[in-house]
mmCIF file of C-alpha atoms and ligand atoms in Angstrom:
data_model
loop_
_atom_site.group_PDB
_atom_site.id
_atom_site.type_symbol
_atom_site.label_atom_id
_atom_site.label_comp_id
_atom_site.label_asym_id
_atom_site.label_seq_id
_atom_site.Cartn_x
_atom_site.Cartn_y
_atom_site.Cartn_z
ATOM 1 C CA MET O 1 60.815 51.345 139.992
ATOM 2 C CA GLN O 2 60.576 55.134 140.133
ATOM 3 C CA ARG O 3 63.741 56.701 138.684
ATOM 4 C CA ILE O 4 65.005 55.100 135.502
ATOM 5 C CA LEU O 5 68.330 55.614 133.752
ATOM 6 C CA VAL O 6 67.771 55.039 130.033
ATOM 7 C CA THR O 7 71.180 54.614 128.441
ATOM 8 C CA GLY O 8 71.286 55.217 124.697
ATOM 9 C CA GLY O 9 68.038 57.166 125.034
ATOM 10 C CA ALA O 10 69.012 59.618 122.286
ATOM 11 C CA GLY O 11 69.147 56.838 119.680
ATOM 12 C CA PHE O 12 66.372 55.357 117.571
ATOM 13 C CA ILE O 13 64.633 52.883 119.879
ATOM 14 C CA GLY O 14 65.769 54.568 123.102
ATOM 15 C CA SER O 15 64.141 57.890 122.180
ATOM 16 C CA ASN O 16 60.908 56.192 121.114
ATOM 17 C CA PHE O 17 60.958 54.330 124.426
ATOM 18 C CA VAL O 18 61.451 57.562 126.402
ATOM 19 C CA HIS O 19 58.419 59.112 124.703
ATOM 20 C CA HIS O 20 56.421 55.950 125.368
ATOM 21 C CA MET O 21 57.312 55.911 129.077
ATOM 22 C CA LEU O 22 56.723 59.649 129.637
ATOM 23 C CA ALA O 23 53.310 59.373 127.989
ATOM 24 C CA ARG O 24 52.248 56.320 129.970
ATOM 25 C CA TYR O 25 53.791 56.632 133.463
ATOM 26 C CA SER O 26 54.967 59.189 136.005
ATOM 27 C CA TYR O 27 58.461 57.715 136.432
ATOM 28 C CA ASP O 28 61.469 60.042 136.368
ATOM 29 C CA ILE O 29 63.408 59.313 133.205
ATOM 30 C CA VAL O 30 67.080 60.248 132.976
ATOM 31 C CA VAL O 31 68.649 59.696 129.569
ATOM 32 C CA TYR O 32 72.360 58.907 129.703
ATOM 33 C CA ASP O 33 73.896 58.988 126.228
ATOM 34 C CA ALA O 34 77.333 59.652 124.734
ATOM 35 C CA LEU O 35 75.761 61.273 121.653
ATOM 36 C CA THR O 36 77.760 59.269 119.135
ATOM 37 C CA TYR O 37 76.920 59.764 115.450
ATOM 38 C CA ALA O 38 73.694 57.810 116.128
ATOM 39 C CA GLY O 39 72.614 59.727 119.226
ATOM 40 C CA ARG O 40 70.620 62.861 118.447
ATOM 41 C CA LEU O 41 69.122 65.311 120.906
ATOM 42 C CA GLU O 42 66.485 66.281 118.354
ATOM 43 C CA ASN O 43 64.999 62.789 118.853
ATOM 44 C CA LEU O 44 64.181 63.895 122.398
ATOM 45 C CA ALA O 45 62.953 67.395 121.596
ATOM 46 C CA ALA O 46 59.360 66.494 122.491
ATOM 47 C CA ALA O 47 60.478 65.569 126.033
ATOM 48 C CA GLU O 48 62.284 68.834 126.718
ATOM 49 C CA GLY O 49 60.627 70.879 129.439
ATOM 50 C CA ASN O 50 58.918 67.811 130.924
ATOM 51 C CA PRO O 51 59.793 67.874 134.667
ATOM 52 C CA LYS O 52 59.962 64.063 134.628
ATOM 53 C CA TYR O 53 62.767 64.068 132.036
ATOM 54 C CA ALA O 54 66.483 64.921 132.228
ATOM 55 C CA PHE O 55 69.396 64.408 129.857
ATOM 56 C CA LEU O 56 73.001 63.607 130.799
ATOM 57 C CA LYS O 57 75.790 63.321 128.280
ATOM 58 C CA GLY O 58 78.070 60.412 129.205
ATOM 59 C CA ASP O 59 79.750 57.207 128.083
ATOM 60 C CA ILE O 60 78.584 53.895 129.582
ATOM 61 C CA CYS O 61 82.217 52.725 129.572
ATOM 62 C CA ASP O 62 83.119 55.531 132.012
ATOM 63 C CA ILE O 63 82.271 53.771 135.257
ATOM 64 C CA ASP O 64 82.884 56.845 137.453
ATOM 65 C CA ALA O 65 80.531 58.947 135.355
ATOM 66 C CA VAL O 66 77.896 56.195 135.454
ATOM 67 C CA ARG O 67 78.220 55.910 139.245
ATOM 68 C CA SER O 68 77.896 59.657 139.642
ATOM 69 C CA ALA O 69 74.802 59.769 137.399
ATOM 70 C CA VAL O 70 73.130 56.939 139.306
ATOM 71 C CA LYS O 71 73.885 58.510 142.700
ATOM 72 C CA THR O 72 72.964 62.090 141.738
ATOM 73 C CA HIS O 73 69.619 61.095 140.285
ATOM 74 C CA LYS O 74 68.904 58.378 142.906
ATOM 75 C CA ILE O 75 68.365 55.890 140.074
ATOM 76 C CA ASP O 76 66.719 52.574 140.983
ATOM 77 C CA THR O 77 66.477 51.028 137.493
ATOM 78 C CA ILE O 78 68.873 50.915 134.540
ATOM 79 C CA ILE O 79 67.619 50.076 131.060
ATOM 80 C CA ASN O 80 70.546 49.637 128.729
ATOM 81 C CA PHE O 81 69.860 50.610 125.123
ATOM 82 C CA ALA O 82 73.315 52.139 124.589
ATOM 83 C CA ALA O 83 75.326 50.257 121.989
ATOM 84 C CA GLU O 84 77.102 50.430 118.684
ATOM 85 C CA THR O 85 74.299 48.954 116.615
ATOM 86 C CA HIS O 86 75.199 48.731 112.943
ATOM 87 C CA VAL O 87 76.381 45.333 111.713
ATOM 88 C CA ASP O 88 78.243 46.823 108.714
ATOM 89 C CA ARG O 89 80.124 49.276 110.924
ATOM 90 C CA SER O 90 80.957 46.413 113.305
ATOM 91 C CA ILE O 91 82.550 44.574 110.382
ATOM 92 C CA MET O 92 84.576 47.656 109.368
ATOM 93 C CA GLN O 93 85.592 48.585 112.932
ATOM 94 C CA PRO O 94 84.977 45.812 115.490
ATOM 95 C CA ASP O 95 86.882 47.447 118.368
ATOM 96 C CA ALA O 96 84.257 50.174 118.931
ATOM 97 C CA VAL O 97 81.499 47.578 119.133
ATOM 98 C CA ILE O 98 83.305 45.330 121.586
ATOM 99 C CA LYS O 99 84.143 48.282 123.813
ATOM 100 C CA ALA O 100 80.713 49.892 123.952
ATOM 101 C CA ASN O 101 78.616 46.742 123.948
ATOM 102 C CA ILE O 102 80.662 44.541 126.272
ATOM 103 C CA ASN O 103 82.764 46.854 128.461
ATOM 104 C CA GLY O 104 79.920 49.362 128.649
ATOM 105 C CA THR O 105 77.362 46.782 129.736
ATOM 106 C CA TRP O 106 79.787 45.501 132.357
ATOM 107 C CA ALA O 107 80.352 49.014 133.773
ATOM 108 C CA LEU O 108 76.598 49.550 134.130
ATOM 109 C CA LEU O 109 76.150 46.175 135.840
ATOM 110 C CA GLU O 110 79.028 46.820 138.197
ATOM 111 C CA VAL O 111 77.571 50.164 139.307
ATOM 112 C CA ALA O 112 74.147 48.540 139.700
ATOM 113 C CA ARG O 113 75.683 45.810 141.880
ATOM 114 C CA GLU O 114 77.816 48.194 143.943
ATOM 115 C CA LEU O 115 74.879 50.518 144.690
ATOM 116 C CA GLY O 116 72.359 47.700 145.143
ATOM 117 C CA LEU O 117 69.966 48.751 142.365
ATOM 118 C CA PRO O 118 66.820 46.639 142.439
ATOM 119 C CA ARG O 119 66.404 46.393 138.655
ATOM 120 C CA PHE O 120 68.499 46.099 135.484
ATOM 121 C CA HIS O 121 67.128 45.532 131.995
ATOM 122 C CA GLN O 122 69.305 44.757 128.992
ATOM 123 C CA ILE O 123 68.129 45.496 125.441
ATOM 124 C CA SER O 124 69.376 42.657 123.274
ATOM 125 C CA THR O 125 68.665 41.349 119.798
ATOM 126 C CA ASP O 126 67.425 38.341 117.857
ATOM 127 C CA GLU O 127 70.867 38.296 116.217
ATOM 128 C CA VAL O 128 72.358 36.480 119.250
ATOM 129 C CA TYR O 129 70.765 33.240 117.965
ATOM 130 C CA GLY O 130 72.543 33.507 114.630
ATOM 131 C CA GLN O 131 70.888 32.672 111.331
ATOM 132 C CA ILE O 132 67.911 30.305 111.532
ATOM 133 C CA PRO O 133 66.943 27.976 108.659
ATOM 134 C CA GLU O 134 63.298 27.764 107.613
ATOM 135 C CA PRO O 135 60.939 26.691 109.104
ATOM 136 C CA LEU O 136 62.643 26.943 112.508
ATOM 137 C CA ARG O 137 62.149 29.772 115.027
ATOM 138 C CA SER O 138 64.355 30.775 117.938
ATOM 139 C CA SER O 139 63.009 30.314 121.445
ATOM 140 C CA GLU O 140 64.583 31.885 124.503
ATOM 141 C CA GLY O 141 66.323 28.701 125.661
ATOM 142 C CA ASP O 142 68.054 28.101 122.325
ATOM 143 C CA PRO O 143 71.853 28.277 122.091
ATOM 144 C CA PHE O 144 73.612 31.421 120.883
ATOM 145 C CA GLU O 145 75.437 31.271 117.555
ATOM 146 C CA PRO O 146 76.293 34.908 116.764
ATOM 147 C CA ARG O 147 78.309 35.402 113.575
ATOM 148 C CA SER O 148 79.151 39.125 113.313
ATOM 149 C CA PRO O 149 81.226 41.282 115.670
ATOM 150 C CA TYR O 150 77.993 43.123 116.516
ATOM 151 C CA SER O 151 75.940 40.045 117.356
ATOM 152 C CA ALA O 152 78.850 38.437 119.210
ATOM 153 C CA SER O 153 79.219 41.572 121.335
ATOM 154 C CA LYS O 154 75.500 41.555 122.147
ATOM 155 C CA ALA O 155 75.685 37.855 123.059
ATOM 156 C CA GLY O 156 78.727 38.568 125.247
ATOM 157 C CA ALA O 157 76.858 41.375 126.985
ATOM 158 C CA GLU O 158 73.931 39.049 127.669
ATOM 159 C CA HIS O 159 76.218 36.470 129.257
ATOM 160 C CA ILE O 160 77.597 39.117 131.627
ATOM 161 C CA VAL O 161 74.076 40.249 132.542
ATOM 162 C CA TYR O 162 73.108 36.654 133.283
ATOM 163 C CA ALA O 163 76.274 36.113 135.304
ATOM 164 C CA TYR O 164 75.421 39.126 137.490
ATOM 165 C CA HIS O 165 71.994 37.612 138.084
ATOM 166 C CA THR O 166 73.240 34.152 139.062
ATOM 167 C CA THR O 167 76.373 35.265 140.916
ATOM 168 C CA TYR O 168 75.177 38.382 142.726
ATOM 169 C CA GLY O 169 71.432 37.741 142.757
ATOM 170 C CA MET O 170 70.665 40.888 140.770
ATOM 171 C CA TYR O 171 67.146 41.288 139.373
ATOM 172 C CA THR O 172 67.995 41.363 135.690
ATOM 173 C CA THR O 173 65.826 40.836 132.622
ATOM 174 C CA ILE O 174 66.683 40.777 128.920
ATOM 175 C CA SER O 175 64.589 41.456 125.819
ATOM 176 C CA ARG O 176 65.676 40.243 122.368
ATOM 177 C CA GLY O 177 64.081 42.381 119.698
ATOM 178 C CA SER O 178 63.852 41.775 115.975
ATOM 179 C CA ASN O 179 64.512 44.548 113.387
ATOM 180 C CA ASN O 180 62.752 47.790 114.320
ATOM 181 C CA ILE O 181 61.462 50.381 111.883
ATOM 182 C CA GLY O 182 59.882 53.787 112.518
ATOM 183 C CA PRO O 183 60.703 57.433 113.351
ATOM 184 C CA PHE O 184 64.278 58.552 114.184
ATOM 185 C CA HIS O 185 65.932 55.514 112.577
ATOM 186 C CA TYR O 186 69.425 56.524 111.469
ATOM 187 C CA PRO O 187 69.542 56.217 107.663
ATOM 188 C CA GLU O 188 72.466 53.782 107.624
ATOM 189 C CA LYS O 189 70.010 50.925 108.301
ATOM 190 C CA ALA O 190 68.197 49.294 105.384
ATOM 191 C CA VAL O 191 64.642 50.684 105.646
ATOM 192 C CA PRO O 192 65.520 54.373 106.224
ATOM 193 C CA LEU O 193 68.456 54.117 103.798
ATOM 194 C CA PHE O 194 66.287 52.685 101.025
ATOM 195 C CA THR O 195 63.492 55.192 101.722
ATOM 196 C CA THR O 196 65.669 58.307 101.780
ATOM 197 C CA ASN O 197 67.715 57.165 98.764
ATOM 198 C CA ALA O 198 64.538 56.501 96.791
ATOM 199 C CA LEU O 199 63.106 59.902 97.744
ATOM 200 C CA ASP O 200 66.210 61.412 96.120
ATOM 201 C CA ASN O 201 66.197 58.969 93.151
ATOM 202 C CA ILE O 202 69.493 57.441 94.345
ATOM 203 C CA PRO O 203 69.976 53.658 93.775
ATOM 204 C CA ILE O 204 68.961 51.271 96.542
ATOM 205 C CA PRO O 205 71.868 48.928 97.367
ATOM 206 C CA ILE O 206 70.638 45.350 97.881
ATOM 207 C CA TYR O 207 73.259 43.045 99.380
ATOM 208 C CA GLY O 208 73.811 39.733 97.616
ATOM 209 C CA ASP O 209 70.643 38.186 96.172
ATOM 210 C CA GLY O 210 68.260 40.167 98.424
ATOM 211 C CA MET O 211 66.600 36.938 99.599
ATOM 212 C CA GLN O 212 67.639 37.381 103.255
ATOM 213 C CA MET O 213 64.729 37.513 105.698
ATOM 214 C CA ARG O 214 64.121 39.803 108.627
ATOM 215 C CA ASP O 215 61.213 40.269 111.053
ATOM 216 C CA TYR O 216 60.551 44.020 110.699
ATOM 217 C CA GLN O 217 58.511 45.333 113.652
ATOM 218 C CA TYR O 218 57.227 48.838 114.333
ATOM 219 C CA VAL O 219 59.346 50.493 117.006
ATOM 220 C CA THR O 220 56.426 51.332 119.319
ATOM 221 C CA ASP O 221 55.462 47.641 119.408
ATOM 222 C CA HIS O 222 58.973 46.844 120.567
ATOM 223 C CA CYS O 223 58.763 49.610 123.202
ATOM 224 C CA GLU O 224 55.513 48.119 124.507
ATOM 225 C CA GLY O 225 57.211 44.724 124.678
ATOM 226 C CA ILE O 226 60.046 46.153 126.761
ATOM 227 C CA ASP O 227 57.458 47.869 128.991
ATOM 228 C CA VAL O 228 55.728 44.506 129.586
ATOM 229 C CA VAL O 229 59.040 42.794 130.431
ATOM 230 C CA LEU O 230 59.904 45.625 132.827
ATOM 231 C CA HIS O 231 56.639 45.278 134.685
ATOM 232 C CA LYS O 232 55.950 41.549 134.422
ATOM 233 C CA GLY O 233 59.274 39.918 133.536
ATOM 234 C CA VAL O 234 60.774 37.331 135.864
ATOM 235 C CA ALA O 235 64.302 37.819 137.248
ATOM 236 C CA GLY O 236 66.992 36.087 135.211
ATOM 237 C CA GLU O 237 64.705 35.580 132.201
ATOM 238 C CA ALA O 238 64.980 36.693 128.574
ATOM 239 C CA TYR O 239 62.032 37.481 126.263
ATOM 240 C CA ASN O 240 61.838 37.581 122.456
ATOM 241 C CA VAL O 241 60.050 40.610 120.938
ATOM 242 C CA GLY O 242 58.961 40.503 117.296
ATOM 243 C CA THR O 243 56.039 39.955 114.947
ATOM 244 C CA SER O 244 57.037 36.363 114.047
ATOM 245 C CA VAL O 245 56.472 37.283 110.377
ATOM 246 C CA GLU O 246 59.539 37.525 108.124
ATOM 247 C CA THR O 247 59.974 39.510 104.919
ATOM 248 C CA ARG O 248 62.657 39.189 102.244
ATOM 249 C CA ASN O 249 64.796 42.290 101.749
ATOM 250 C CA ILE O 250 63.989 42.485 98.055
ATOM 251 C CA ASP O 251 60.243 42.419 98.795
ATOM 252 C CA MET O 252 60.697 45.128 101.415
ATOM 253 C CA ALA O 253 62.603 47.263 98.861
ATOM 254 C CA HIS O 254 59.869 46.788 96.227
ATOM 255 C CA LYS O 255 57.213 47.842 98.746
ATOM 256 C CA ILE O 256 59.139 51.013 99.650
ATOM 257 C CA LEU O 257 59.472 51.921 95.978
ATOM 258 C CA ASP O 258 55.767 51.255 95.390
ATOM 259 C CA LEU O 259 54.772 53.392 98.388
ATOM 260 C CA LEU O 260 56.882 56.240 96.997
ATOM 261 C CA GLY O 261 55.778 55.752 93.399
ATOM 262 C CA LYS O 262 59.379 55.163 92.322
ATOM 263 C CA PRO O 263 60.585 52.681 89.668
ATOM 264 C CA HIS O 264 62.002 49.266 90.623
ATOM 265 C CA SER O 265 64.943 50.110 88.356
ATOM 266 C CA LEU O 266 66.374 52.060 91.329
ATOM 267 C CA ILE O 267 67.356 48.688 92.813
ATOM 268 C CA GLU O 268 71.048 47.929 92.489
ATOM 269 C CA TYR O 269 72.463 44.557 93.533
ATOM 270 C CA VAL O 270 75.811 45.057 95.294
ATOM 271 C CA LYS O 271 78.444 42.899 96.956
ATOM 272 C CA ASP O 272 77.031 40.955 99.914
ATOM 273 C CA ARG O 273 77.740 41.690 103.587
ATOM 274 C CA ALA O 274 80.512 39.429 104.925
ATOM 275 C CA GLY O 275 79.004 36.565 106.929
ATOM 276 C CA HIS O 276 75.506 37.849 106.126
ATOM 277 C CA ASP O 277 72.902 36.072 108.260
ATOM 278 C CA ARG O 278 70.269 34.654 105.931
ATOM 279 C CA ARG O 279 67.280 34.659 108.243
ATOM 280 C CA TYR O 280 66.214 35.544 111.776
ATOM 281 C CA ALA O 281 62.898 34.248 113.101
ATOM 282 C CA LEU O 282 61.513 34.405 116.611
ATOM 283 C CA ASN O 283 59.058 32.429 118.653
ATOM 284 C CA THR O 284 57.390 35.146 120.772
ATOM 285 C CA ASP O 285 54.976 32.981 122.798
ATOM 286 C CA LYS O 286 56.735 33.724 126.090
ATOM 287 C CA LEU O 287 56.128 37.485 125.867
ATOM 288 C CA ARG O 288 52.631 37.044 124.426
ATOM 289 C CA ALA O 289 51.798 34.929 127.501
ATOM 290 C CA LEU O 290 52.482 38.069 129.591
ATOM 291 C CA GLY O 291 49.802 39.948 127.635
ATOM 292 C CA TRP O 292 51.895 41.650 124.949
ATOM 293 C CA THR O 293 50.797 41.773 121.350
ATOM 294 C CA SER O 294 52.314 43.213 118.188
ATOM 295 C CA ARG O 295 49.904 45.910 116.940
ATOM 296 C CA HIS O 296 51.285 46.561 113.442
ATOM 297 C CA THR O 297 51.491 44.248 110.460
ATOM 298 C CA PHE O 298 54.612 44.644 108.318
ATOM 299 C CA ASP O 299 52.661 46.648 105.707
ATOM 300 C CA GLN O 300 51.251 49.025 108.341
ATOM 301 C CA ALA O 301 54.665 49.473 109.950
ATOM 302 C CA LEU O 302 56.367 50.140 106.631
ATOM 303 C CA GLU O 303 53.681 52.565 105.487
ATOM 304 C CA LYS O 304 53.927 54.624 108.706
ATOM 305 C CA THR O 305 57.712 54.592 108.515
ATOM 306 C CA VAL O 306 57.910 55.697 104.896
ATOM 307 C CA GLN O 307 55.369 58.461 105.588
ATOM 308 C CA TRP O 308 57.474 59.700 108.524
ATOM 309 C CA TYR O 309 60.523 60.077 106.236
ATOM 310 C CA ILE O 310 58.391 61.854 103.617
ATOM 311 C CA ASP O 311 57.169 64.258 106.334
ATOM 312 C CA ASN O 312 60.498 64.821 108.090
ATOM 313 C CA PRO O 313 63.259 65.681 105.604
ATOM 314 C CA SER O 314 64.508 68.293 108.104
ATOM 315 C CA TRP O 315 65.470 65.371 110.372
ATOM 316 C CA TRP O 316 67.302 63.145 107.878
ATOM 317 C CA ARG O 317 68.730 65.555 105.292
ATOM 318 C CA PRO O 318 71.281 67.154 107.660
ATOM 319 C CA ILE O 319 72.363 63.645 108.763
ATOM 320 C CA LYS O 320 72.951 62.509 105.203
ATOM 321 C CA ASN O 321 75.077 65.580 104.548
ATOM 322 C CA GLY O 322 77.439 65.157 107.505
ATOM 323 C CA GLU O 323 79.683 62.318 108.853
ATOM 324 C CA TYR O 324 77.325 60.002 107.028
ATOM 325 C CA ARG O 325 78.751 60.931 103.629
ATOM 326 C CA ASP O 326 82.235 59.623 104.522
ATOM 327 C CA TYR O 327 80.738 56.461 105.946
ATOM 328 C CA TYR O 328 78.521 55.911 102.903
ATOM 329 C CA TYR O 329 81.414 56.370 100.541
ATOM 330 C CA LYS O 330 83.633 53.887 102.444
ATOM 331 C CA GLN O 331 80.842 51.336 102.839
ATOM 332 C CA TYR O 332 79.344 51.456 99.355
ATOM 333 C CA ALA O 333 82.079 52.540 96.931
ATOM 334 C CA GLU O 334 83.810 49.194 97.282
ATOM 335 C CA ARG O 335 80.553 47.228 97.179
ATOM 336 C CA GLN O 336 79.394 48.936 93.986
ATOM 337 C CA SER O 337 82.653 48.231 92.169
ATOM 338 C CA LYS O 338 81.953 44.462 92.406
HETATM 339 P P1 NAD Z 1 71.060 53.563 117.710
HETATM 340 O O1 NAD Z 1 72.356 53.293 117.046
HETATM 341 O O2 NAD Z 1 70.006 54.341 117.002
HETATM 342 O O3 NAD Z 1 71.332 54.309 119.097
HETATM 343 C C1 NAD Z 1 72.341 53.908 119.985
HETATM 344 C C2 NAD Z 1 72.442 54.982 121.050
HETATM 345 O O4 NAD Z 1 73.440 54.586 121.996
HETATM 346 C C3 NAD Z 1 72.868 56.343 120.503
HETATM 347 O O5 NAD Z 1 72.080 57.357 121.065
HETATM 348 C C4 NAD Z 1 74.321 56.465 120.924
HETATM 349 O O6 NAD Z 1 74.726 57.801 121.121
HETATM 350 C C5 NAD Z 1 74.306 55.683 122.227
HETATM 351 N N1 NAD Z 1 75.617 55.140 122.582
HETATM 352 C C6 NAD Z 1 76.435 54.365 121.804
HETATM 353 N N2 NAD Z 1 77.552 54.064 122.490
HETATM 354 C C7 NAD Z 1 77.432 54.637 123.715
HETATM 355 C C8 NAD Z 1 78.243 54.667 124.862
HETATM 356 N N3 NAD Z 1 79.449 54.055 124.878
HETATM 357 N N4 NAD Z 1 77.806 55.328 125.944
HETATM 358 C C9 NAD Z 1 76.605 55.958 125.938
HETATM 359 N N5 NAD Z 1 75.799 55.981 124.872
HETATM 360 C C10 NAD Z 1 76.204 55.320 123.770
HETATM 361 O O7 NAD Z 1 70.527 52.153 118.174
HETATM 362 P P2 NAD Z 1 69.066 51.527 118.226
HETATM 363 O O8 NAD Z 1 68.750 50.963 116.912
HETATM 364 O O9 NAD Z 1 68.143 52.481 118.865
HETATM 365 O O10 NAD Z 1 69.324 50.304 119.219
HETATM 366 C C11 NAD Z 1 69.174 50.461 120.628
HETATM 367 C C12 NAD Z 1 69.409 49.123 121.301
HETATM 368 O O11 NAD Z 1 68.496 48.157 120.796
HETATM 369 C C13 NAD Z 1 70.796 48.549 121.075
HETATM 370 O O12 NAD Z 1 71.219 47.936 122.256
HETATM 371 C C14 NAD Z 1 70.595 47.520 119.975
HETATM 372 O O13 NAD Z 1 71.564 46.511 120.059
HETATM 373 C C15 NAD Z 1 69.213 47.024 120.315
HETATM 374 N N6 NAD Z 1 68.421 46.488 119.204
HETATM 375 C C16 NAD Z 1 68.229 47.233 118.067
HETATM 376 C C17 NAD Z 1 67.389 46.744 117.072
HETATM 377 C C18 NAD Z 1 67.105 47.541 115.816
HETATM 378 O O14 NAD Z 1 66.450 47.021 114.907
HETATM 379 N N7 NAD Z 1 67.550 48.791 115.689
HETATM 380 C C19 NAD Z 1 66.760 45.507 117.225
HETATM 381 C C20 NAD Z 1 67.001 44.773 118.398
HETATM 382 C C21 NAD Z 1 67.811 45.287 119.372
HETATM 383 O O1 DAU Z 2 67.723 41.890 114.077
HETATM 384 C C1 DAU Z 2 67.910 42.961 114.954
HETATM 385 C C2 DAU Z 2 69.035 43.814 114.434
HETATM 386 O O2 DAU Z 2 68.520 44.498 113.302
HETATM 387 C C3 DAU Z 2 69.576 44.794 115.454
HETATM 388 O O3 DAU Z 2 70.133 44.096 116.524
HETATM 389 C C4 DAU Z 2 70.627 45.698 114.799
HETATM 390 O O4 DAU Z 2 71.077 46.682 115.714
HETATM 391 C C5 DAU Z 2 70.003 46.377 113.613
HETATM 392 O O5 DAU Z 2 70.959 47.180 112.942
HETATM 393 C C6 DAU Z 2 69.414 45.356 112.656
HETATM 394 O O6 DAU Z 2 70.454 44.580 112.005
HETATM 395 P P1 DAU Z 2 70.374 44.156 110.454
HETATM 396 O O7 DAU Z 2 71.725 43.903 109.968
HETATM 397 O O8 DAU Z 2 69.345 43.098 110.259
HETATM 398 O O9 DAU Z 2 69.753 45.523 109.857
HETATM 399 P P2 DAU Z 2 70.121 46.395 108.580
HETATM 400 O O10 DAU Z 2 69.061 47.433 108.487
HETATM 401 O O11 DAU Z 2 71.537 46.825 108.572
HETATM 402 O O12 DAU Z 2 69.922 45.353 107.393
HETATM 403 C C7 DAU Z 2 68.671 44.726 107.185
HETATM 404 C C8 DAU Z 2 68.842 43.753 106.025
HETATM 405 O O13 DAU Z 2 69.064 44.511 104.811
HETATM 406 C C9 DAU Z 2 70.042 42.838 106.166
HETATM 407 O O14 DAU Z 2 69.721 41.571 105.616
HETATM 408 C C10 DAU Z 2 71.115 43.517 105.330
HETATM 409 C C11 DAU Z 2 70.326 44.174 104.220
HETATM 410 N N1 DAU Z 2 70.893 45.433 103.683
HETATM 411 C C12 DAU Z 2 71.269 46.393 104.566
HETATM 412 C C13 DAU Z 2 71.785 47.583 104.121
HETATM 413 C C14 DAU Z 2 72.220 48.648 105.101
HETATM 414 C C15 DAU Z 2 70.990 45.618 102.324
HETATM 415 O O15 DAU Z 2 70.627 44.740 101.518
HETATM 416 N N2 DAU Z 2 71.518 46.788 101.883
HETATM 417 C C16 DAU Z 2 71.933 47.786 102.712
HETATM 418 O O16 DAU Z 2 72.419 48.844 102.229
#
C-alpha cells in the first residue's frame, strides 16, 4: 500500500481521514470526489501544497474516469468513503442514494478487479444491521436488516464488495462505523444542526419522542479504526467501529444547549422520521482485539465538536445560507406543521 485513492475525501469523515493519514504516514493520497453539496474543498485546505496529496474531481459512478484516475496515479489501494450519506435525504430522494452508493461502489470494485489492485476498503455503517433492541449489540456476523433507502444502499454495497472478494479473490475489507461527530460535519446531521441552530437561537428539531439512541463517536477515533483495519484487517472481513456507549437524542440535545449556555426551551418536538431506527449498538471486540481503542468519551467528543462550531462560523455560515436553505425548508416546514 503506497498510493491510495480516497473517494469522498472532501466530505466530513473522508477529509478527517486524509489529514490523519498525511500526518501519520508517507503514502501518496489522491482524493477523488464529485464535490456534491456535502463535498467541500475547504475541508482539505490544510493538505494543499503537501507533495503527498492531490485532488481529482470525479464521480465514482463514472467508470472511465475512475479507471483513468487509478491508472494515472498508479493507485494500489482504494478506500471508498464516497456516498450519499443523509438518511432524511435518502427518504426524500432515494434514487440518488441507490446510484451513488450501489452503482458507484460497483464501478470502483470493477476497476480494482480489472487493474488487479491489491487492496480495497469499503466504509460502511452500523445502520446495515437495522435497529437493535436493548440490551442487544450487533456483531459482525449478524444478519443485515436495513430499513431506510440509505442503509439498504450501504448494505447492498457491502454485499457487492463481499462478492468481489469471494468470486474474484480480491483483498477487500469493510468497516462499519457508528455516528461520527467532529470538525467539517455538514450541518444537516443532528449534532452540527442542533449546535449551529442553538448558536443562532433557532429551535432544535427533535424527531418523535427524542428517545432514539445512537453511538456518537469522535471522528478521529473512527479514522484510527479505519487505519487499523487497513493495516491489520483480514481479507473478506468486516469490523465494527464505535464506542459501544449509546446516548438518547434528547440527552444529546440537552448537553449541547448546556455547553452553549442556551435554554432547553429551544427544543421543539417535530414529526418523526419515517421508519426511524430506534437504536443502533455495536459490539466492537473484533477491532479492539487488533489493538484499536476509542479515545474519546461521548462528553469529550461532544465538547470538542461544539467548540469547533463556536470557533469556525466562517465554515458553517456560508453553508447554511446556500443550497442548504432550500433543503431545510423542504425537510422541516412539513415536519413543524404537525
Ligand atoms: P459526507 O456526506 O460528509 O461526504 C460524502 C462525500 O462523498 C462528499 O465529499 C461528496 O462530495 C462525495 N460524493 C458523494 N457522491 C459521490 C460520487 N457519486 N462520486 C464521488 N464523490 C461523491 O459523508 P460522511 O459523513 O463523511 O460519510 C463518509 C462515509 O462514511 C460514507 O460512506 C458513509 O456512509 C460512511 N459513514 C458515515 C457515518 C457518519 O456518522 N457520518 C458513520 C458511518 C459510516
Ligand atoms: O449510524 C451511522 C450513520 O449515522 C451514518 O451511516 C449516516 O451516514 C449518518 O448520517 C448517521 O445517520 P443518523 O440518521 O443516525 O444521523 P443523523 O445525524 O441524521 O440523526 C441522528 C439522530 O438524530 C437520529 O435518531 C435522527 C435524529 N434527528 C436528526 C435530525 C437531522 C433529529 O431528532 N432531528 C434532526 O433534525
